[in-house]
Short mmCIF file of C-alpha atoms in Angstrom, two decimals:
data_model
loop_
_atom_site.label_atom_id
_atom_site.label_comp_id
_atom_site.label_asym_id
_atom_site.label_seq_id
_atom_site.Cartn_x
_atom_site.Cartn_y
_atom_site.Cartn_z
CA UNK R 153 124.31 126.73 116.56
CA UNK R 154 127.65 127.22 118.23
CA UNK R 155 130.04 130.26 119.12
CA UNK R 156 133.21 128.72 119.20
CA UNK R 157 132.91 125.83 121.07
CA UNK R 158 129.91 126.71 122.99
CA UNK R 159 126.59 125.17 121.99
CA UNK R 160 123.49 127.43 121.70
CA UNK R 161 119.86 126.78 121.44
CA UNK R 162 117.21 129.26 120.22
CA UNK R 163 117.60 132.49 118.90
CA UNK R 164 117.46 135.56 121.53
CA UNK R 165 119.97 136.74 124.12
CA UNK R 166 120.30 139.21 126.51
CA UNK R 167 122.37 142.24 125.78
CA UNK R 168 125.31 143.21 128.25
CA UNK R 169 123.86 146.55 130.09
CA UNK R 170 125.47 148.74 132.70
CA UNK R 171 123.56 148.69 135.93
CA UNK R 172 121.17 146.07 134.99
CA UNK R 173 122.55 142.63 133.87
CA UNK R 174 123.99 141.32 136.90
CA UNK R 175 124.06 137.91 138.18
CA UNK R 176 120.57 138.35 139.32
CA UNK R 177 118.55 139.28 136.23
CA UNK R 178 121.03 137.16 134.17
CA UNK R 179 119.49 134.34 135.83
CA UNK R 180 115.99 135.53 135.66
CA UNK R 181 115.91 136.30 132.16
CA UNK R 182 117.34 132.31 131.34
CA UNK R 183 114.81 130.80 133.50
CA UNK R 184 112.32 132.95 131.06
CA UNK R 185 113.88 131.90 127.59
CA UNK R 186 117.15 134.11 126.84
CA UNK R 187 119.55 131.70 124.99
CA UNK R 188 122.98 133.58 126.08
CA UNK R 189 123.42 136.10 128.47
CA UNK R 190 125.88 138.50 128.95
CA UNK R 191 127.11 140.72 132.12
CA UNK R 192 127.67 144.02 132.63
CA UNK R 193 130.54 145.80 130.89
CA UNK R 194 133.75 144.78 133.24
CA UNK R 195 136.71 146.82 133.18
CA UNK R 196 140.08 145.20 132.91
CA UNK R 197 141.77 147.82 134.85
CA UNK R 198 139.41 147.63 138.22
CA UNK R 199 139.47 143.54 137.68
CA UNK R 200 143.37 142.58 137.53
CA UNK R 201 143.40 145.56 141.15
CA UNK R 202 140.45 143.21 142.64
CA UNK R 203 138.54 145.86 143.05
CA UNK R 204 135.76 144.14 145.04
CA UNK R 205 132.58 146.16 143.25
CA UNK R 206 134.14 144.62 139.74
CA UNK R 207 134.61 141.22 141.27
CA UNK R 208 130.79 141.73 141.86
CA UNK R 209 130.12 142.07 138.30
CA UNK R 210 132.35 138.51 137.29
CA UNK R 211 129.85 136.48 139.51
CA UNK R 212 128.56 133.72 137.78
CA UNK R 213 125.89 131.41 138.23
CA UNK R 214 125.50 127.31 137.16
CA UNK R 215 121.93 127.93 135.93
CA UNK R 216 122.80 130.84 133.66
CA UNK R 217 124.79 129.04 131.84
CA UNK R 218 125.93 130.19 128.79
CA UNK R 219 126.64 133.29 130.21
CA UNK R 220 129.24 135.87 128.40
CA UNK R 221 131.44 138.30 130.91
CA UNK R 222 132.50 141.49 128.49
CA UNK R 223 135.43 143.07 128.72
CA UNK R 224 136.30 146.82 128.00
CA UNK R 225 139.61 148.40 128.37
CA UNK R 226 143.33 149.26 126.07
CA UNK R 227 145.52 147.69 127.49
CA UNK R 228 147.05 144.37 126.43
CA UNK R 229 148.66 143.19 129.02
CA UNK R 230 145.52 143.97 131.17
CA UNK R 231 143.38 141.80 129.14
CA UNK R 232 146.25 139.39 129.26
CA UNK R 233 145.50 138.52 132.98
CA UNK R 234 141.99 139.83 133.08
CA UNK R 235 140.88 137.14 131.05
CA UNK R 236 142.21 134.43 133.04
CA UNK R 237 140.41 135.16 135.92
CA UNK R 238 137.01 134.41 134.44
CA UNK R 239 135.25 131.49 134.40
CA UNK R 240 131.98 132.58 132.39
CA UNK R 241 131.81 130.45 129.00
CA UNK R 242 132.34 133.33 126.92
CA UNK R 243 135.32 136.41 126.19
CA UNK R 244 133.06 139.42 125.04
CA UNK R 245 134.83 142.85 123.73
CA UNK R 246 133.51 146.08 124.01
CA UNK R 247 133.80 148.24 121.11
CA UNK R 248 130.85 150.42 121.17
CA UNK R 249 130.12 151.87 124.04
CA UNK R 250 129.03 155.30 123.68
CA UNK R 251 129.41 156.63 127.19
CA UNK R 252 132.06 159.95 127.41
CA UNK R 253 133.98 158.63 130.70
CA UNK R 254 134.84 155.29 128.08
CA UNK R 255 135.68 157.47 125.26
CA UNK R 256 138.18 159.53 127.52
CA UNK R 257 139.93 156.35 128.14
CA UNK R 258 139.95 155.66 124.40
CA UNK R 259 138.09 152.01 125.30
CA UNK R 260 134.42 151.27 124.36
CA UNK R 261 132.87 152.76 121.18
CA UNK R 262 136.51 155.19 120.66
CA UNK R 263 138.41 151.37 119.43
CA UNK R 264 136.57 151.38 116.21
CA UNK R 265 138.91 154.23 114.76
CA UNK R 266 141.63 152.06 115.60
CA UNK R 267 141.32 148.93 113.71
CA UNK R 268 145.16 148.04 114.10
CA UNK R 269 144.66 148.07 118.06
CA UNK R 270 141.33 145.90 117.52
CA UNK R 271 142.93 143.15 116.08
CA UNK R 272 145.51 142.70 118.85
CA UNK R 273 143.35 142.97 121.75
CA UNK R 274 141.38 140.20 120.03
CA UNK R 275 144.61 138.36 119.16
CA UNK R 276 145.91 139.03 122.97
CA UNK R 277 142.35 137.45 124.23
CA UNK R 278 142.72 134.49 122.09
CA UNK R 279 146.28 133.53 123.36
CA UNK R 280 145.02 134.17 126.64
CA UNK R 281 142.01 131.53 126.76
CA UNK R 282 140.78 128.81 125.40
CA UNK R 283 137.34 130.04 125.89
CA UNK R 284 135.61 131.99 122.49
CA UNK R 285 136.24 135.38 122.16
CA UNK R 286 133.42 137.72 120.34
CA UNK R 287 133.02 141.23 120.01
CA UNK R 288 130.09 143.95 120.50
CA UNK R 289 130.40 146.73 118.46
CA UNK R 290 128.67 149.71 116.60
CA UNK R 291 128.87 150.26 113.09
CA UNK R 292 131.48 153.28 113.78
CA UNK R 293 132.54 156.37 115.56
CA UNK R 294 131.83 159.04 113.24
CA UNK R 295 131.59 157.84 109.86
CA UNK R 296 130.87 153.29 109.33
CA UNK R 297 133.17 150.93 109.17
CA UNK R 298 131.60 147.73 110.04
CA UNK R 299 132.65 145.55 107.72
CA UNK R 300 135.88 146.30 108.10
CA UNK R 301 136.41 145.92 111.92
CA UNK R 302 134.51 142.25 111.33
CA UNK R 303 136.49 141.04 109.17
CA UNK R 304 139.67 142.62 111.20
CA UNK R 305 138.04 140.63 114.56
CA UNK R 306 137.51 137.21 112.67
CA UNK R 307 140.81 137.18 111.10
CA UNK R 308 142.18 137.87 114.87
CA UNK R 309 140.43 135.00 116.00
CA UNK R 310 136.95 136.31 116.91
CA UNK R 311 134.19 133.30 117.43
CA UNK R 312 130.96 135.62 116.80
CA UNK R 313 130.29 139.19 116.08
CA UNK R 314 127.56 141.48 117.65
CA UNK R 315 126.25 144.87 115.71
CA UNK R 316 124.16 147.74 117.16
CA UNK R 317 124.24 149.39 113.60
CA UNK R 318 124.42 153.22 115.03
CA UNK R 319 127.19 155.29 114.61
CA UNK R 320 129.35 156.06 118.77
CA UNK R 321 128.17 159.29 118.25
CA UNK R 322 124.32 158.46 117.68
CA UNK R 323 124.04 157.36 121.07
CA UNK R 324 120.63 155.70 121.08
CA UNK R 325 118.87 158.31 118.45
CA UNK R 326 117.73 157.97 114.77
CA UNK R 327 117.13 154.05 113.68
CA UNK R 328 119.41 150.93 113.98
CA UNK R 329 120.36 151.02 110.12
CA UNK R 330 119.56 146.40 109.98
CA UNK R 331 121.32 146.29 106.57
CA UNK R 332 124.47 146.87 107.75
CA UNK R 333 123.53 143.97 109.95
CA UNK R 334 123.14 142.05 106.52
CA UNK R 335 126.44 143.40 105.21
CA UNK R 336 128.41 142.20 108.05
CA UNK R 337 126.11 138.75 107.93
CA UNK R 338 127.51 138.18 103.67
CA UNK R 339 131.09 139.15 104.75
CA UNK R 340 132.02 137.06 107.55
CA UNK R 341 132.14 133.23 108.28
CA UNK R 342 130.99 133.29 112.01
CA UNK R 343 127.86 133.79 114.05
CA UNK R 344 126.30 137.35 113.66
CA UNK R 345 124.44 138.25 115.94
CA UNK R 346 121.79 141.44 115.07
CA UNK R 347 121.26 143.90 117.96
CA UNK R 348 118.94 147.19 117.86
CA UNK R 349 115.63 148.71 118.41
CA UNK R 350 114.10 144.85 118.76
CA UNK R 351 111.07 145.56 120.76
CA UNK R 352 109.01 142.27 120.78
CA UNK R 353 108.37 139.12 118.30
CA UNK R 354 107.44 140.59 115.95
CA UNK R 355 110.63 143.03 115.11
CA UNK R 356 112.52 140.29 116.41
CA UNK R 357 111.19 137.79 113.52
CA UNK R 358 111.95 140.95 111.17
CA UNK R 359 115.36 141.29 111.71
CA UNK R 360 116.11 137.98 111.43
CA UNK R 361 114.22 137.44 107.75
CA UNK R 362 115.84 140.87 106.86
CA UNK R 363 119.48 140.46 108.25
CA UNK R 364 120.16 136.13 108.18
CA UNK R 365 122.09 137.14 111.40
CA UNK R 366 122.12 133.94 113.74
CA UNK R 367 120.71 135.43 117.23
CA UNK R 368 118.90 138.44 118.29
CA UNK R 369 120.02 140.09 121.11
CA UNK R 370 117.71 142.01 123.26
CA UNK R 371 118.37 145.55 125.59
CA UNK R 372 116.59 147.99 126.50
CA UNK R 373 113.08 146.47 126.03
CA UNK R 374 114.59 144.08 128.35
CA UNK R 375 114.68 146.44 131.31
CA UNK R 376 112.52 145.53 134.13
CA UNK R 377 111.01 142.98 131.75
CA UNK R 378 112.75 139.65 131.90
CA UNK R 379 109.83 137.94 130.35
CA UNK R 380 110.39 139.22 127.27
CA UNK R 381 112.35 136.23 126.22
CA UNK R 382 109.45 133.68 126.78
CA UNK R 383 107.04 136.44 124.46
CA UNK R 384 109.56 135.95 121.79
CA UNK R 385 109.12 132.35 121.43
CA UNK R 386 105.35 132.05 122.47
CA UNK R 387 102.65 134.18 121.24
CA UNK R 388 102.02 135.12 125.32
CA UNK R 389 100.78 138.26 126.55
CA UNK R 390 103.05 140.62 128.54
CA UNK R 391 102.41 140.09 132.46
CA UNK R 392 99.69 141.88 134.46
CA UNK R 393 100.92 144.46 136.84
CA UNK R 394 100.82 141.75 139.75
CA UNK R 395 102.48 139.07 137.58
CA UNK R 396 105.44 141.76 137.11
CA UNK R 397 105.96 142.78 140.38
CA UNK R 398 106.08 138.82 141.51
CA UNK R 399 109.12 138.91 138.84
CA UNK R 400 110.54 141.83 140.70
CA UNK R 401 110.47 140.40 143.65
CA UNK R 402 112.05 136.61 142.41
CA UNK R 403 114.85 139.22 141.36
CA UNK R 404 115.16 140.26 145.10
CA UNK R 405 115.33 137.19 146.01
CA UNK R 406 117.68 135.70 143.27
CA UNK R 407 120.32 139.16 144.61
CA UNK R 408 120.54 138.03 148.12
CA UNK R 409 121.02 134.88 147.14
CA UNK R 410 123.84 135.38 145.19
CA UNK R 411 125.25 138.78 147.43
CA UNK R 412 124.73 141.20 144.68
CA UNK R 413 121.85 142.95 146.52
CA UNK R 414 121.68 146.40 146.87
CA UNK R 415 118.97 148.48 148.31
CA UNK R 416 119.14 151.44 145.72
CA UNK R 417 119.95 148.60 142.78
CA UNK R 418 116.99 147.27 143.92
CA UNK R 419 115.03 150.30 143.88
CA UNK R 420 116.19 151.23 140.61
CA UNK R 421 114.91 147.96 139.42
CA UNK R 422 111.73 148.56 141.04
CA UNK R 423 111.17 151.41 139.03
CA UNK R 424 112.01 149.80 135.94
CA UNK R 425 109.36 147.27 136.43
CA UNK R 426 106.27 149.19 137.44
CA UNK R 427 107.32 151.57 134.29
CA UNK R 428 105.06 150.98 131.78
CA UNK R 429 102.10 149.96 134.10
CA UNK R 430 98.82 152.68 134.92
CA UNK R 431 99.60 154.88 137.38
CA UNK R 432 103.39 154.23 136.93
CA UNK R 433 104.37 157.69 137.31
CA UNK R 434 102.73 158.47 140.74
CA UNK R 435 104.03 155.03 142.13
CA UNK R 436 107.31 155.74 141.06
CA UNK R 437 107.30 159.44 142.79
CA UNK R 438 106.53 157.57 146.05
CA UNK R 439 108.95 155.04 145.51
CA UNK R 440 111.94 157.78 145.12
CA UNK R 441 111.41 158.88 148.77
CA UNK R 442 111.56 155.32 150.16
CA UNK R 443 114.61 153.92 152.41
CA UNK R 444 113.43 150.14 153.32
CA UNK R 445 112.38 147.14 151.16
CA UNK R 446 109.74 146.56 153.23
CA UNK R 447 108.50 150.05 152.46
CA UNK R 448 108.78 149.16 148.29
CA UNK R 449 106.63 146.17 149.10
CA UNK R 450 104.16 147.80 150.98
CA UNK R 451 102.86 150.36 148.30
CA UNK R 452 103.87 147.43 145.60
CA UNK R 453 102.23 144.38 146.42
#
């Protein structure tokens, strides 16, 4: 399949999450079956002032290709000359974030009670680049409105549409309501892509018998699991202890290459991979007091 005029193969993607999808794992989590990836959220106000940490965030790979670089912000002209400044393959919006500082600002998740503004940041993005422009949103602030922000963003010019079908103001409780997923599928022309409490092949295959969206995308059971994207495809069982901590470690090594390595990122990450493993919690204590890599891969490996 295609998203505008990008070309697509297989079915599962990598969701765009704060603190975790940078250049690095993007990478990592291609090389293990992801079909799209997408960055970090990237604010258009800290990108057009070259604020060095954001330019961090824009950092792009050849082998991660197709990679997405999302976008959150109000501002027109900001996304204006944001946009030109990126080279990934793919413009995405932010319209649900549900985190307060991004509400304040009225950007994120707080754009979905204003379906006027919607339309022309998408519009502004369009005239801006000649790369495809999607959107990922909830299915509302406080009460749902899906289908009417997707048809609003494909009648601005919107090449796909992403749903995490929770209200802003859910956060990550209750359950991903998948037939609004399905609504927004039988009322728009483009790619939909389904997003929300996907856990492993199974729910994957679920959602996409139950919704006919066109991709999965994949978050949280992402974290500190990259592999995930390979268990999707093939009926493979989830890596040993020692298997993940050799992915943790390719990570390392993938951040210094490409100069987005940072000890406490990397420490974070650590504990994110040794999560769900025996003993977890007690490695994880020791790990918190730690100031050296070589000190993680001492009690690690």
């Amino acid at each position: 399949m295609k998203i505008g005029n990008v070309k697509i193969e297989g079915k599962y993607v990598l969701a765009p999450i704060a603190d975790i999808t940078d250049v690095a794992y993007r990478v990592l989590c291609r090389r293990y079956g992801a079909s799209l990836v997408f960055s970090e959220m990237v604010s258009i106000n800290a990108l057009i002032r070259n604020n060095k940490a954001t330019l961090k965030l824009t950092k792009i790979a050849e082998e991660e290709r197709p990679v997405a670089i999302q976008l959150f912000g109000t501002k027109l002209e900001y996304f204006a000359k944001a946009v030109k400044l990126l080279d990934s393959d793919i413009i995405d919006l932010n319209l649900g974030c549900p985190a307060t500082n991004i509400l304040k600002q009225g950007a994120g998740g707080a754009l979905l009670i204003r379906p006027g503004k919607i339309k022309e940041i998408i519009e502004t993005l369009v005239k801006n680049t000649d790369k495809p422009v999607t959107v990922k949103m909830r299915s509302g602030m406080k009460k749902v409105n899906a289908v009417e922000i997707a048809r609003i963003a494909e009648e601005a010019g919107a090449s796909a549409i992403t749903l995490h079908p929770r209200l802003v103001v859910q956060g990550y409780s209750g359950k991903a309501d998948w037939s609004l997923i399905k609504e927004v599928k039988e009322n728009v022309s483009i790619p939909v892509i389904g997003n929300g409490d996907v856990v492993d092949r199974a729910s994957a295959e679920k959602m996409l018998k139950e919704t006919k969206c066109d991709l999965v995308m994949i978050g949280r059971a992402a974290i500190g699991d990259p592999s995930i994207f390979s268990r999707l495809v093939n009926e493979k069982e989830k890596p040993s202890y020692e298997e993940n901590i050799k992915l943790l470690f390719d990570y390392y090594e993938l951040a210094k290459q490409y100069r987005v390595y940072n000890f406490d990122a990397f420490k974070r990450r650590a504990m994110d991979f040794t999560k769900s493993y025996p003993n977890s919690t007690r490695t994880r204590l020791k790990m918190a007091k730690l100031g050296t890599i070589e000190q993680i891969k001492e009690i690690l490996v």
